[in-house]
Structure formats: C-alpha cells, structure tokens
Coordinates of C-alpha atoms and ligand atoms in Angstrom, one line a residue:
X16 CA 156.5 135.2 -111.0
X17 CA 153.2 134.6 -112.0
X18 CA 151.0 133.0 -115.0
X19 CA 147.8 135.0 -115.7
X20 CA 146.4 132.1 -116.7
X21 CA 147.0 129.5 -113.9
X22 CA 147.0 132.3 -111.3
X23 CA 149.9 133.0 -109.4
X24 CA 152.7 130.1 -108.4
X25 CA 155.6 131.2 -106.3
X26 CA 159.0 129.3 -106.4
X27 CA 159.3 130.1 -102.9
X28 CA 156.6 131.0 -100.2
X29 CA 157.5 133.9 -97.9
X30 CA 157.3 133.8 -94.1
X31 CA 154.7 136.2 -93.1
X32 CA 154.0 137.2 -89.7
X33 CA 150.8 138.6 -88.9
X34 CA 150.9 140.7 -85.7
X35 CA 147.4 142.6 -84.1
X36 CA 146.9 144.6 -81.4
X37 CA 146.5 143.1 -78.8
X38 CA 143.1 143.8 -76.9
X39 CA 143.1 144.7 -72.9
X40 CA 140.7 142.3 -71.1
X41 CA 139.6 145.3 -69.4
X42 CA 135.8 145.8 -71.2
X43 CA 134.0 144.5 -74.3
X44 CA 135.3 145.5 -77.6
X45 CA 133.4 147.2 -80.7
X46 CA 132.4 146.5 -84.0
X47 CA 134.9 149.7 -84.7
X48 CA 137.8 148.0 -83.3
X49 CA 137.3 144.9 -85.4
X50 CA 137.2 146.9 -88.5
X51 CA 140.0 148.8 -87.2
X52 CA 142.4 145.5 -86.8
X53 CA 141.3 141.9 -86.6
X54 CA 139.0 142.0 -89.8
X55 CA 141.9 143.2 -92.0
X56 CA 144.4 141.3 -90.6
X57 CA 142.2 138.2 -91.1
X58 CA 141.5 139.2 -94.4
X59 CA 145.3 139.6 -95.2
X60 CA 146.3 136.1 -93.6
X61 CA 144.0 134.2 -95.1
X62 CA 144.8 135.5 -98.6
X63 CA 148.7 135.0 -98.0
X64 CA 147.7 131.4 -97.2
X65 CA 145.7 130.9 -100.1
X66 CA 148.5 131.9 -102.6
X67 CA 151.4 129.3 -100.5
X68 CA 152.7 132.0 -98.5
X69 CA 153.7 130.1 -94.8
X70 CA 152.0 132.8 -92.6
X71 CA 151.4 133.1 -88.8
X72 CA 148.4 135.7 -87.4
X73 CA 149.5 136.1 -83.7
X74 CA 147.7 138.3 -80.9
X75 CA 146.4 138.1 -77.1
X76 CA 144.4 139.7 -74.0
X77 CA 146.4 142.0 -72.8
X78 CA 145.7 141.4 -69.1
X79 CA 148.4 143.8 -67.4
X80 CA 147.9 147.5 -67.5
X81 CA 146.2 149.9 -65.3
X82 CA 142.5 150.1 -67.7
X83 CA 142.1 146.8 -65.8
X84 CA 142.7 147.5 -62.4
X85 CA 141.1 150.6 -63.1
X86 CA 137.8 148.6 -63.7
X87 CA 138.6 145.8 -60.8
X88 CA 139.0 148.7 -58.0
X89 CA 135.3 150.2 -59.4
X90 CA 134.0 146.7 -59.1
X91 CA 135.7 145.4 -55.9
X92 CA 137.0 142.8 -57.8
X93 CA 140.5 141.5 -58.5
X94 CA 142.2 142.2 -61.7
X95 CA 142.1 138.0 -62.3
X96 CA 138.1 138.3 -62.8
X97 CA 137.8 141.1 -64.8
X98 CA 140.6 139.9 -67.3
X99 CA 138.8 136.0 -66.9
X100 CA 135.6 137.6 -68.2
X101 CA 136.7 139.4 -71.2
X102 CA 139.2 137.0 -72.3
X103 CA 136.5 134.9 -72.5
X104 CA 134.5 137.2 -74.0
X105 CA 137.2 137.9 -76.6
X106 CA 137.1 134.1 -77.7
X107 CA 133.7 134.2 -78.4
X108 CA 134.0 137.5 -81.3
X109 CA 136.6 135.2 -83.0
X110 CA 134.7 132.3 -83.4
X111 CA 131.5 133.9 -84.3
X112 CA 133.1 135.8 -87.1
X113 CA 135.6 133.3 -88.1
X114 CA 139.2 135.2 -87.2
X115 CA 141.3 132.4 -87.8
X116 CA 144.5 133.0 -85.5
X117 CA 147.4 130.7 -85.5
X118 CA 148.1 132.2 -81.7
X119 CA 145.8 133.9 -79.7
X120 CA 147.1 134.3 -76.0
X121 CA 147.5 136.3 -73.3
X122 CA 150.6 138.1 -71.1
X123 CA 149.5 136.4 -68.4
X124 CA 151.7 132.6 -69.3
X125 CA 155.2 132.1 -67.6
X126 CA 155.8 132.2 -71.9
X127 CA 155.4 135.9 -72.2
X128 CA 157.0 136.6 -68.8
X129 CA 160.2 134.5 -69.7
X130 CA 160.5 136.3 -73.0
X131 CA 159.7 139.3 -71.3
X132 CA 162.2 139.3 -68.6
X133 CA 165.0 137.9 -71.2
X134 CA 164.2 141.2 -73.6
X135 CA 164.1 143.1 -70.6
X136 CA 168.0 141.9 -69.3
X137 CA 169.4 141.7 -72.8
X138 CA 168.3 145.5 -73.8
X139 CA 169.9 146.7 -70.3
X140 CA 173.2 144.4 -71.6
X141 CA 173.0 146.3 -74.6
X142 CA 173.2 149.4 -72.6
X143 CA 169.6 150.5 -73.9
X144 CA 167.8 150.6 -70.6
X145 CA 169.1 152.3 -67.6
X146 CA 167.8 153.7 -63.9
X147 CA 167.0 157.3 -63.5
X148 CA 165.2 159.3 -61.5
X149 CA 162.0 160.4 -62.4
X150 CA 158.8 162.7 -61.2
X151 CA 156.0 160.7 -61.2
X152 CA 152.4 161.8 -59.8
X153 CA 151.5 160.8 -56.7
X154 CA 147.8 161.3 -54.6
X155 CA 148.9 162.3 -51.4
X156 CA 145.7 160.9 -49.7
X157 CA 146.1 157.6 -50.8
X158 CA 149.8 158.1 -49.9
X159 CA 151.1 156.1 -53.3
X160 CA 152.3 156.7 -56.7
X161 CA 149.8 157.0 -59.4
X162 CA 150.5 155.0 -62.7
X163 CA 149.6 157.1 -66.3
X164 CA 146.0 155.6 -66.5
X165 CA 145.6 156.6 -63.1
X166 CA 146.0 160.6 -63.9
X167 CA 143.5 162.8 -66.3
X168 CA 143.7 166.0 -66.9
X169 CA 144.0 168.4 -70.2
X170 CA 145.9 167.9 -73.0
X171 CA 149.2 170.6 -73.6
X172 CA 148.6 169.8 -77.1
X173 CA 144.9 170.2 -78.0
X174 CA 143.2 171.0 -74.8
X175 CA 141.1 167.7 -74.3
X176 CA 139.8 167.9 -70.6
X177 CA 140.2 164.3 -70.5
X178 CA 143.5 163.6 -71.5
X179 CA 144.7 160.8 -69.5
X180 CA 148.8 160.3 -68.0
X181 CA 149.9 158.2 -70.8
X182 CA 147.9 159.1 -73.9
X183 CA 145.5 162.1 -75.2
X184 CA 142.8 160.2 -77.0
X185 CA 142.0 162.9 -79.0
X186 CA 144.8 163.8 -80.9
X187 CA 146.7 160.5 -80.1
X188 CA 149.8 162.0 -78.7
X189 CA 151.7 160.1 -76.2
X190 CA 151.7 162.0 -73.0
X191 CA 153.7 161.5 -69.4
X192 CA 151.4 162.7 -66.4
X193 CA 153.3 165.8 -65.6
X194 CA 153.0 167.2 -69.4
X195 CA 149.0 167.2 -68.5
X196 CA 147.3 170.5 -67.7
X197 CA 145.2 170.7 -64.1
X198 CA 146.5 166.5 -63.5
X199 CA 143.6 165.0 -60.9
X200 CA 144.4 161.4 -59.1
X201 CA 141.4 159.1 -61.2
X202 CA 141.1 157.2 -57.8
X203 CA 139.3 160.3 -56.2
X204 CA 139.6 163.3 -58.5
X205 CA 142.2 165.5 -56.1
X206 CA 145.1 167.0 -57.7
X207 CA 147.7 164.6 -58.6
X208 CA 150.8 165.7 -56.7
X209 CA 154.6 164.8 -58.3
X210 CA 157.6 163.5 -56.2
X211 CA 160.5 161.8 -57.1
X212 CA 161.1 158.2 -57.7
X213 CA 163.6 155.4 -59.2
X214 CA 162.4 153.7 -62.6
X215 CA 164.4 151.7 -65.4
X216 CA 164.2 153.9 -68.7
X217 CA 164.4 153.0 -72.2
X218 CA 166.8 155.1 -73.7
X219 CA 164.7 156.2 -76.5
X220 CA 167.1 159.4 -77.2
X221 CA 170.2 156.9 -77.9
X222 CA 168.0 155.5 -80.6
X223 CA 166.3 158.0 -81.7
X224 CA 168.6 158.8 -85.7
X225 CA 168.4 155.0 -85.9
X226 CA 164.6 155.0 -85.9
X227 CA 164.9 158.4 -88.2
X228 CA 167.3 156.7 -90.8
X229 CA 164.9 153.4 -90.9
X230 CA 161.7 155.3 -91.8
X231 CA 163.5 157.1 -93.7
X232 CA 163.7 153.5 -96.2
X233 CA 159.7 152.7 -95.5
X234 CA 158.1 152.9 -98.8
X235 CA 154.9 152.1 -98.9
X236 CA 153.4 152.7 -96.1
X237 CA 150.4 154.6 -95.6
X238 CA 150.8 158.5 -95.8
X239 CA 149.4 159.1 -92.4
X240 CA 151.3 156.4 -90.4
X241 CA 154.5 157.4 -92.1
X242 CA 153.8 161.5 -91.7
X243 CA 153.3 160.9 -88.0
X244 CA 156.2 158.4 -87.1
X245 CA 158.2 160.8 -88.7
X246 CA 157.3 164.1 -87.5
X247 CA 157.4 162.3 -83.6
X248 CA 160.9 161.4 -84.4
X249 CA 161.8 164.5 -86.0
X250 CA 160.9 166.0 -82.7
X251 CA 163.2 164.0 -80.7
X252 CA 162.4 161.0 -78.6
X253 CA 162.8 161.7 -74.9
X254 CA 164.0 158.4 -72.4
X255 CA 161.0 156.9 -71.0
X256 CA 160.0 155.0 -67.9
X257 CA 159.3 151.0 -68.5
X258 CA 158.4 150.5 -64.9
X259 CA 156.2 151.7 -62.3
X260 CA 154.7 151.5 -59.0
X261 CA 152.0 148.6 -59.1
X262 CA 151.6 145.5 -57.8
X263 CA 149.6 144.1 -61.1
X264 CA 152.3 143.5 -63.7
X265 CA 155.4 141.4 -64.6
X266 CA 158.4 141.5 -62.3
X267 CA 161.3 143.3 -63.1
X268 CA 164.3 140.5 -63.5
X269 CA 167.4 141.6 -61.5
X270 CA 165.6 144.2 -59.4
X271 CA 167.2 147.1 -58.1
X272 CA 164.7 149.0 -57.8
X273 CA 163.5 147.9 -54.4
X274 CA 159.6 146.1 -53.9
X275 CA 156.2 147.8 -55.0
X276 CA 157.3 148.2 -59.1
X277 CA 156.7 146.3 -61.7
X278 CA 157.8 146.5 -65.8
X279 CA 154.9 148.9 -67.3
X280 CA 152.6 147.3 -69.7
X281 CA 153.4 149.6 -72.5
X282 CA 157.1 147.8 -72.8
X283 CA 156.0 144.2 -72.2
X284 CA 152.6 143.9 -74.2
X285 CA 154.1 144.8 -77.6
X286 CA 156.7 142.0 -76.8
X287 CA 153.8 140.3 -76.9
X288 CA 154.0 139.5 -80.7
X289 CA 157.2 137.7 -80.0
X290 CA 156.5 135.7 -76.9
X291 CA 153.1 134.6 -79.0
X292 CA 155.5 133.7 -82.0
X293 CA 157.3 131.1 -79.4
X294 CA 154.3 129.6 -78.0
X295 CA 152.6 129.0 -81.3
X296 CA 156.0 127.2 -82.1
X297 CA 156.1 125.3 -78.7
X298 CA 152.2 124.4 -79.4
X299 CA 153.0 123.4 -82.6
X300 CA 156.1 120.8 -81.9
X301 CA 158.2 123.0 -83.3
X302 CA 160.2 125.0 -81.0
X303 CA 162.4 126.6 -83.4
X304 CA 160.0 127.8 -85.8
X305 CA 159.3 130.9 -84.6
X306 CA 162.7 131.9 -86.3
X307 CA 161.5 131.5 -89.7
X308 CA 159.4 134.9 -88.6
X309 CA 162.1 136.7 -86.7
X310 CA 165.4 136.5 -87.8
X311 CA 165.0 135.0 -91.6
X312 CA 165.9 138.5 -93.2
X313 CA 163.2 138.0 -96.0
X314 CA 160.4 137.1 -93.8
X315 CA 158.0 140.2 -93.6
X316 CA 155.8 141.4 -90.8
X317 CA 153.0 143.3 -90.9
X318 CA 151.2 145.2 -87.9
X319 CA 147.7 145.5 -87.5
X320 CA 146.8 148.1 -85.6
X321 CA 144.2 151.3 -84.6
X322 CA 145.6 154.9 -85.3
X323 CA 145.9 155.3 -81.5
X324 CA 148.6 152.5 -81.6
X325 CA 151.0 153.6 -84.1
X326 CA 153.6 155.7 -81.7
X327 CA 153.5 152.2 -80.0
X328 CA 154.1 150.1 -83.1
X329 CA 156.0 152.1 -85.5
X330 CA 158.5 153.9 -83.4
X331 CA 158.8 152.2 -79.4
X332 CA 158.4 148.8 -80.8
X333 CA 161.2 149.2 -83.6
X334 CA 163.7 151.0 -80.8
X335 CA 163.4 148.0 -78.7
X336 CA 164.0 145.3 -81.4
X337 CA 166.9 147.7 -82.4
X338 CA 168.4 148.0 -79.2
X339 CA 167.4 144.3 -79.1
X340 CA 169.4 143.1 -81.8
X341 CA 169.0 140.9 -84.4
X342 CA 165.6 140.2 -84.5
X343 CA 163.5 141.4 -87.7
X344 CA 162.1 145.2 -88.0
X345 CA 158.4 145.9 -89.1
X346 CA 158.1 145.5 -92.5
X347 CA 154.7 147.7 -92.4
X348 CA 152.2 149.1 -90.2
X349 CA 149.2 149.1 -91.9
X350 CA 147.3 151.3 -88.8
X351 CA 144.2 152.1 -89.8
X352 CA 142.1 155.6 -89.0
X353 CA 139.1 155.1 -86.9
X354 CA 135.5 153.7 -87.6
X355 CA 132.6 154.6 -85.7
X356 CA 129.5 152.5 -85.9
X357 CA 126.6 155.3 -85.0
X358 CA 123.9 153.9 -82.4
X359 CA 126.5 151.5 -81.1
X360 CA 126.6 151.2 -77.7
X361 CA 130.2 152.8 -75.6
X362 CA 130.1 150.4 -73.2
X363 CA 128.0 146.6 -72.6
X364 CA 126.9 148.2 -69.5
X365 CA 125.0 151.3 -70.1
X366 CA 123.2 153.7 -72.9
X367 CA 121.0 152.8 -75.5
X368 CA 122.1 151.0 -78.6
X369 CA 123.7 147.7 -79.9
X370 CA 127.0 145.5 -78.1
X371 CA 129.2 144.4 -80.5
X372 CA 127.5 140.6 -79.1
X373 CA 124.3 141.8 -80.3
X374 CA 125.7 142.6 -83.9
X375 CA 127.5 139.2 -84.5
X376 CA 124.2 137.4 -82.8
X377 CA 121.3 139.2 -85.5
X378 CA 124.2 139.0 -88.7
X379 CA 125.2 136.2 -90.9
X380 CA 129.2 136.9 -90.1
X381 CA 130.0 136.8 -93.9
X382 CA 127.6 139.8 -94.3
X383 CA 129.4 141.4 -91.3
X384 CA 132.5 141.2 -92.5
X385 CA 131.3 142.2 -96.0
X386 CA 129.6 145.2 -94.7
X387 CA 132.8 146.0 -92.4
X388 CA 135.6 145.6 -94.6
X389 CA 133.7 147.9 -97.9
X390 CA 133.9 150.9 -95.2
X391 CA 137.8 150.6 -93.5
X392 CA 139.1 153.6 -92.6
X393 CA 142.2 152.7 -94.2
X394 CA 143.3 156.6 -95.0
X395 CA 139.9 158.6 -93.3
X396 CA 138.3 158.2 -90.0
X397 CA 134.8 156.6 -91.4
X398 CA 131.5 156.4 -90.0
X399 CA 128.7 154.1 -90.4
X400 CA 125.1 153.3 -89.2
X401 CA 123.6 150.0 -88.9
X402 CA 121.1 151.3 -91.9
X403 CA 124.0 151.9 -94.0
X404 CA 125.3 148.2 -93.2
X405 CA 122.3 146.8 -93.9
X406 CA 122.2 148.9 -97.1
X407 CA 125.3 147.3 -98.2
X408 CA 124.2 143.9 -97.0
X409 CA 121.1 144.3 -99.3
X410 CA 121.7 145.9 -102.2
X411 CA 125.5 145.0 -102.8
X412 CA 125.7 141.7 -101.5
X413 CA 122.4 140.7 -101.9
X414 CA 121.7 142.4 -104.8
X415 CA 124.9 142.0 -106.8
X416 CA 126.4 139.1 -105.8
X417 CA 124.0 136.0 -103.8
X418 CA 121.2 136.7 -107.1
X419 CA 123.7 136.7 -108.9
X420 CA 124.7 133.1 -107.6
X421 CA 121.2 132.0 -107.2
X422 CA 120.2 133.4 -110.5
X423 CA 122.9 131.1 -112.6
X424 CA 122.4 128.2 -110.3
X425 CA 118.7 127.9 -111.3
X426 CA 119.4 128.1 -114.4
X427 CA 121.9 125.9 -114.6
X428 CA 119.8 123.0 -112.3
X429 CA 116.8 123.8 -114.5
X430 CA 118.0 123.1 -117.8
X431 CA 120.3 120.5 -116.8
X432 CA 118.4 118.1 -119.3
X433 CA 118.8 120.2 -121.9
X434 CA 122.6 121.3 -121.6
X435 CA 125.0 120.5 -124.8
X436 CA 128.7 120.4 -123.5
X437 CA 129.4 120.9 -127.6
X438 CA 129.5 124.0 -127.7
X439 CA 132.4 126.9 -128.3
X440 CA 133.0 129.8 -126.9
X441 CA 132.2 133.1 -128.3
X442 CA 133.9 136.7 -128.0
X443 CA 132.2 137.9 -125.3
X444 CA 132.8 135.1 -123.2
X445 CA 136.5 134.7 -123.7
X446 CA 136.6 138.4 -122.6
X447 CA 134.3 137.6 -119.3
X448 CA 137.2 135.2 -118.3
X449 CA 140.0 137.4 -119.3
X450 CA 138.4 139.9 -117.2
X451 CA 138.4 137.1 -114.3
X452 CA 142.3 136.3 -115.0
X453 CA 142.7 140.2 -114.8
X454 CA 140.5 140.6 -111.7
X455 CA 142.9 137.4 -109.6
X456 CA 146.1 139.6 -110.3
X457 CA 144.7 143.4 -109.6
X458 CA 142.5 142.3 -106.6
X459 CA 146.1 140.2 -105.2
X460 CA 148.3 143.4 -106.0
X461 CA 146.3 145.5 -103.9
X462 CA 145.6 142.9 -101.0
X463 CA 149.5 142.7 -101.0
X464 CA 149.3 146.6 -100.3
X465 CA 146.7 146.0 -97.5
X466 CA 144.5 148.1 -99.4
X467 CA 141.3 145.8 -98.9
X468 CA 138.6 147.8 -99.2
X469 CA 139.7 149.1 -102.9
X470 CA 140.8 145.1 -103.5
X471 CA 136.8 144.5 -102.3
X472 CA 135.7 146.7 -104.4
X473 CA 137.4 145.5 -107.2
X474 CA 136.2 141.8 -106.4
X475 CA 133.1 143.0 -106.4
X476 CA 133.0 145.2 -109.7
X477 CA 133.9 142.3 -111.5
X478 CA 130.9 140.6 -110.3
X479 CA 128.8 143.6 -112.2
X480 CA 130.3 142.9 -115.0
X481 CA 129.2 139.1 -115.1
X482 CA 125.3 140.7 -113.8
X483 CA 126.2 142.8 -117.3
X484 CA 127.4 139.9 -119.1
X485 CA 124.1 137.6 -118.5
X486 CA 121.9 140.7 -119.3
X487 CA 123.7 141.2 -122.7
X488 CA 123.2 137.2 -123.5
X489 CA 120.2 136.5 -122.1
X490 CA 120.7 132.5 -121.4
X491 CA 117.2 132.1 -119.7
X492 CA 116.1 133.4 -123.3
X493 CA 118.6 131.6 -125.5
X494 CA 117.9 127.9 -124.0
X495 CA 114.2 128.1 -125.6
X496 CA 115.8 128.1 -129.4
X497 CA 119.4 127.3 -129.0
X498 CA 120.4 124.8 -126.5
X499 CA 124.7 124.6 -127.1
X500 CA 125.0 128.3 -126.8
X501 CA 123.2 128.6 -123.8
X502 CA 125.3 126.1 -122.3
X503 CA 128.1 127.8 -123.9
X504 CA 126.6 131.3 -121.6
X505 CA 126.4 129.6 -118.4
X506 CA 129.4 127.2 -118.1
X507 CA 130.8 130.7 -118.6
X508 CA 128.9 132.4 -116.1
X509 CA 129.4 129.7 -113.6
X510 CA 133.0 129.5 -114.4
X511 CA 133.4 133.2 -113.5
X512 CA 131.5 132.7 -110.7
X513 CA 133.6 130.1 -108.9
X514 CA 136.7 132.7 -109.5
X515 CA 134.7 135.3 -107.1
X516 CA 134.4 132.6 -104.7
X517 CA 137.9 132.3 -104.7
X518 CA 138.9 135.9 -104.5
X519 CA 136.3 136.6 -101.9
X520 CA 137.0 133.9 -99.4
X521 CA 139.6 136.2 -97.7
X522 CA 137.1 138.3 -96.9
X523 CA 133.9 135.8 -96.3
X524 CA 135.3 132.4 -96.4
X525 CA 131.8 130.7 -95.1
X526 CA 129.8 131.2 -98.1
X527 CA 132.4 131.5 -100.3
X528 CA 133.4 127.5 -99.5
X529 CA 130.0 126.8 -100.1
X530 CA 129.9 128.0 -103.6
X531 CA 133.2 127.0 -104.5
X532 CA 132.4 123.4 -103.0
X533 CA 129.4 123.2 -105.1
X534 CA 131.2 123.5 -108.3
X535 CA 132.9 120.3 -109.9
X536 CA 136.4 121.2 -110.9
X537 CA 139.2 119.8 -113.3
X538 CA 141.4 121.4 -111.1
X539 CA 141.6 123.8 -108.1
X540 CA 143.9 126.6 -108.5
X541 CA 144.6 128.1 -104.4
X542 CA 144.1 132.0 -106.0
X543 CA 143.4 131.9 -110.2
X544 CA 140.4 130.2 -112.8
X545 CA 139.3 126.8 -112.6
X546 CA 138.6 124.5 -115.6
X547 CA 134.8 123.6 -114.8
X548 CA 133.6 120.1 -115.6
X549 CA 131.6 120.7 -118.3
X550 CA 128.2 119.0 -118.3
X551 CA 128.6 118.1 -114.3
X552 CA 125.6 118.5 -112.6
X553 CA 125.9 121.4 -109.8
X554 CA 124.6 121.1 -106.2
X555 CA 121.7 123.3 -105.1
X556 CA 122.7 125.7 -102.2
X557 CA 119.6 128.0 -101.8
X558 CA 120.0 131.5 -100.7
X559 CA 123.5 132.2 -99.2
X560 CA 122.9 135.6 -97.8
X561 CA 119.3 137.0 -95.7
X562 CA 118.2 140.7 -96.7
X563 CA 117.0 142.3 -94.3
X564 CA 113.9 144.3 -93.6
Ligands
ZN616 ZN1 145.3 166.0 -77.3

C-alpha cells in the first residue's frame, strides 16, 4: 500500500472518527487532562488527515451531571452560569494550543437531546431498557433523593474515605451509592439514608456475553484497557439505573416514571459522540454524512479517553450501541494512565501553583505540546514538573531540533553566493535520506497504533542523526575549499530537514508550517520526502523555539 519512496498513497481513504472525552463544564481543566486526551487525539487526527484519511475529531462540555450542580448549589448560582463559564473557558485551551476539532459542542442543543431521546426509545424497543425498582440514597433532612455525586463515603474495594456514589477515584471502580462504606449526603455530611424508588435500567446483564465475546476479538489494544474491560465483564455486569431524581438533565421521552427524574448523565453524555457526529454533518451541509462514521462497516473509531473513563467507554458505551443496533462498535480505546504535573495547581481557585491558563499564557504551545506528548502515560501513570518540561523544551527541542534548523539555515543563507547545484551525492548522504524514507514509515506505523510518544521519539532520533550527519561532514568547513560538496551536504541536510517538519506537524503544526513553508519544493508529498529545489534561495525564519531560563 505504500511506496517508501513517495511516502505512503492509499487507494482508498478510511473514515476515521475521532471521539474525546468529553469535559464537564463544571471547573477548569489541567495540563494532565490534556495530555491524558485532547493532545493525543489531536495528534492522531491530524496525522490521519495528513496521509488522505477523511477523519472527524468530535467532543463537547458536558453540561448535565451532578459535578455541576454540585458547584452551582456552593456558589448560589444556577447550573446555566457555571457551565457558561467553563464552556467558555474550554474554548479558549483549544485555540491557544491549536486542537483542531471538526465538532466541539455541548449536551445542552435540542441536537443531543433529539438523538438522545431517540437512543433512549429505540434501546427500550429493543427490550434493552426496562423499569425497576431500585434503593437509592436519600438525605432525610432535605427530604429528596440524592444522585451518585451527591453521596461519599469509603470504597468496599480499596477503602478510599472519599469514594463518591458513582465512582472510587482511586482505584477507578464504578460504584452505586449503597456499595459505599459509612455513605454521608455531600449536601450536609449526614448519613445518606436508602428508600425505594422507580428508575429505567439498562439491562447490562442481558448484554453482558455479547460484550465478553467482542473483547474477546480486540487485538491491539493496550494491555491495561483490555485486562480491565475484561476482568469487569468477567465479573458480571449488574442492570443499572439511567435515570434519576433531578431536575438538571434531559427528559426522559415517554415518561412513566412520574415528574422530578430525568435520564442520568452517565447514559446521555457518551451519546454524545453520536449526537456531535450529526451536528458536524448538519453544520457542514451534509446531513447524511455522519454515516460514513457510523454505520460504513470499515470506518474505524477511536476513543480518547483518561483511565477513569474506560468502564464508560469500553464496556457501557459498546452495550448501548449493541443493544442499539447497527451502528459501529469501538474500534479502540486508546485510554491513557494518568499524568500529574507536580506544582500544578488542583483547582483555579485556591493553593499555590500554576492554572493550566497560566501554562498555555508563559509557553510557546508547540513547546507545550512537545513537552506533553514525550511524557504520555500511555501504559504508566507519569509524573512531571515544570523543570522537567522546561528541561525537555531546552535541551531536546532546543537543543536537538530549532539549532539544528537554525544551524543549516545560516549556512545555507550565508553561502548562498557560493552554492554549486552540480554536485552528486555521496554515500553518506543517500543513507541520511534512506534513513528519512525509513523514519516516514516507522514513525506512521506506530502513530497508527496510537503509540505517540515512542512515534515522537522516533521523529526525534532521526533528527540526532542529521546533528550526527553535519558533525561527521562538516559543511561550515568544507565550503572554504570545496564549494559543490558542500552544497552537495546541505541540500542534504535541508532536505532531511523539511521531512521532520512533515512528520512533526501532528504533534507541533505551528512551527513545523513555518519550516516546511520556508522550503522551495518540486513537490509536496502530504506524509513522505520532498524533492528540494536545488539552488532556491531559502527564507530566513529566526529562532522557532525560546529556551528558557
Ligand atoms: Zn476504591
């Protein structure tokens, strides 16, 4: 399927659909939860849209769910302000470090509730969601049921005091309110009492060999998002409630339920990805084209998601499309383990330390992403300090790859009186752009994996080995005595050099534009080596990277 030496040409593009976790406008975000998603999905669009692939990256604020009207009732606000604010706020981390989404939403359109309601009825058709009684807490002083968020207590499984009804954020199990040890009410810290109550249930159990038998064919995915889904199915997936008391939330279509419930944000914001998928199409004048991503059976779809996320994505999500029908399964679910940037702050509000605002206000946003995406915790929990960031910044990206640039550019400018486009190439330069041809292939392979880091690393390896290739031939030395070879050396090095700028605009497409635009091309392959015009002069572009102190 692919030449080595024009780069890669598909006879067909695939339909790629790009899903991310979608963010609750309930608080600011962190630099840990971009590494964590948006940075490697963007990384993984853009590439599939360099190489002809027809992609869509989708996500939204998720503005139902109790974290927010958790955070309204402590301000005296309504939920409409808080989710206003960080939406907003939201916008603002995507344009400053250049996440380039085809959709980014919300659940708050009459979209999303339409597509919502329609899964909703269709499912129950299907004879996938039914009503039940269930215990759910209740704070008798308040005299009303408590949604999940709403009750802490400690975790049955590893004894985390603060364990909340729906999720142990220590060990990441997924927990109902009754399973927790000691449950308190969150509105005033008494102990959560538990009555009976009518909800609509997902009937999980009726599902649950499908799910088993479908990750049993995942190949591919990484070991600790595949161990997990596994294991949670292996223990048996119990029915689970998809509405509850609140008044914040999308109506349940058909209610029989009586007023005062809603659907529960945990079944509507995952159909998220599919009610975004429609309103790109809408937006985009083409209704139907959300389609090509759902039911074409060789479209793939990839889920970009924190380790906290993965019951949600690689087990609830699949039993709904499956008791759905028809529409396509995730083809991976690339979760990745957490990061955790040390001195960052927990909150905007309070403690000492940087916001996530104050990091993409002080750093050029390709060296952000740089710094980010050489540390994702693709298979480890990783942590990093702004020191070690900045070490990166400066001695990798610095060091290895803008000198590099600014070294051969010089030259290049320097001696452009001097430069004889006669010349041949030697050995050790063929071997330089083989290694380049080489590089295009192993660095796509493993960005095709969603292994980005090690596809970085590889990018940026190859750039050592041009920093080796200029010390072995010594151009600077060469032009004094022998003007055609050292043109020979640095149409070489600045051929090489416009490859990295291909392969790393996935992961920094600002600067990387900028080289590559500064180079005068025969041609311009989308991911494989250019033919450089030979003798063409080269525009100046200064330092493309600051160092810092
Ligand atoms: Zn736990």
């Amino acid at each position: 399927m692919n030449d080595p030496k024009k780069g890669y040409s598909y006879c067909m593009s695939k339909n790629i659909l790009v899903s991310v976790a979608w963010p609750y406008a309930s608080g600011s975000r962190h630099l840990g939860h971009i590494g964590g998603a948006y940075l490697p999905a963007d990384i993984f669009a853009r590439y599939n849209r360099m190489i002809g692939n027809n992609v869509i990256m989708v996500s939204g604020s998720d503005v139902h769910g109790t974290p927010i009207t958790v955070r309204a009732d402590d301000e005296g606000v309504e939920p409409i302000e808080i989710v206003n604010r960080y939406h907003a706020e939201f916008l603002s981390y995507w344009e400053k470090l250049n996440i380039q989404w085809d959709n980014y939403t919300t659940t708050m359109t009459d979209n999303h509730k339409e597509v919502t309601q329609e899964m909703f009825l269709k499912i129950k058709e299907n004879g996938f969601i039914e009503k039940n009684k269930s215990i759910q807490a209740f704070d008798p002083k308040e005299n009303k049921f408590l949604p999940d968020r709403y009750v802490e207590g400690e975790c049955p499984k590893c004894n985390y005091l603060e364990a909340r009804g729906d999720q142990c954020d220590s060990c990441g199990i997924t927990l109902d309110p009754e399973e927790l040890i000691n449950p308190k009410s969150k509105i005033n810290g008494n102990p959560a009492e538990f009555k009976e109550t009518e909800h609509y249930f997902l009937k999980l159990s009726a599902l649950n060999d499908k799910l088993a038998d479908w990750l049993n064919t995942k190949k591919g995915w990484r070991p600790h998002v595949i161990n997990f889904s596994k294991s949670f199915v292996d223990e048996g997936l119990q029915d689970r409630a998809i509405t509850r008391d609140l008044d914040w939330g999308i109506e349940i279509p058909d209610n029989e339920l009586g007023d005062g419930k809603k659907i529960y944000v945990w079944f509507e914001a995952v159909i998220g990805y599919l009610s975004a998928s429609k309103e790109w199409a809408i937006n985009n004048g083409t209704p139907e084209a959300w389609k090509d991503f759902w039911l074409d059976k060789n479209a793939e779809s990839y889920y970009f998601v924190g380790k906290d996320n993965v019951p949600f994505h690689a087990i609830i999500w699949p039993a709904m499309l499956f008791a759905y029908g028809d529409l396509n399964l995730p083809t991976n679910v690339p979760a990745n383990q957490y990061i955790l940037i040390k001195g960052e702050k927990a909150s905007a509000s309070r403690g000492v330390g940087k916001t996530l605002n104050d990091y993409l206000d002080e750093w050029n946003p390709d060296s952000l992403r740089y710094s980010l995406a050489s540390i994702l915790p693709e298979q480890n929990d990783s942590e990093i300090s702004e020191d070690e960031m900045i070490r990166r910044n400066n001695e990798e990206l610095v060091a290895a790859w803008g000198n590099l640039v600014q070294r051969v550019f010089s030259q290049y400018i320097n001696n452009f009186d001097d430069l004889d486009t006669t010349f041949e190439y030697e050995k050790i330069d063929e071997d330089l752009l083989e290694g380049a041809k080489n590089c295009f292939i192993t660095t796509g392979e493993m960005i095709e994996k969603v292994e980005l880091k090690s596809s970085l690393q590889n990018v940026m390896a190859y750039v050592n080995s041009i920093n080796a290739y200029l010390n072995e031939t010594e151009p600077w030395k060469v032009i004094k005595k022998d003007k055609k070879r050292a043109s020979a050396i640095l149409h070489c090095a600045i051929t090489s050099i416009d490859a990295c700028a291909t392969m790393f605009t996935p992961f920094m497409p600002t600067t990387s534009k900028i080289v590559s635009d500064a180079i005068q091309k025969e041609n311009q392959n989308s991911w494989g080596i250019n033919e450089i015009k030979k003798g063409a002069p080269l525009k100046n572009i200064g330092h493309l990277f600051k160092k810092f102190d």
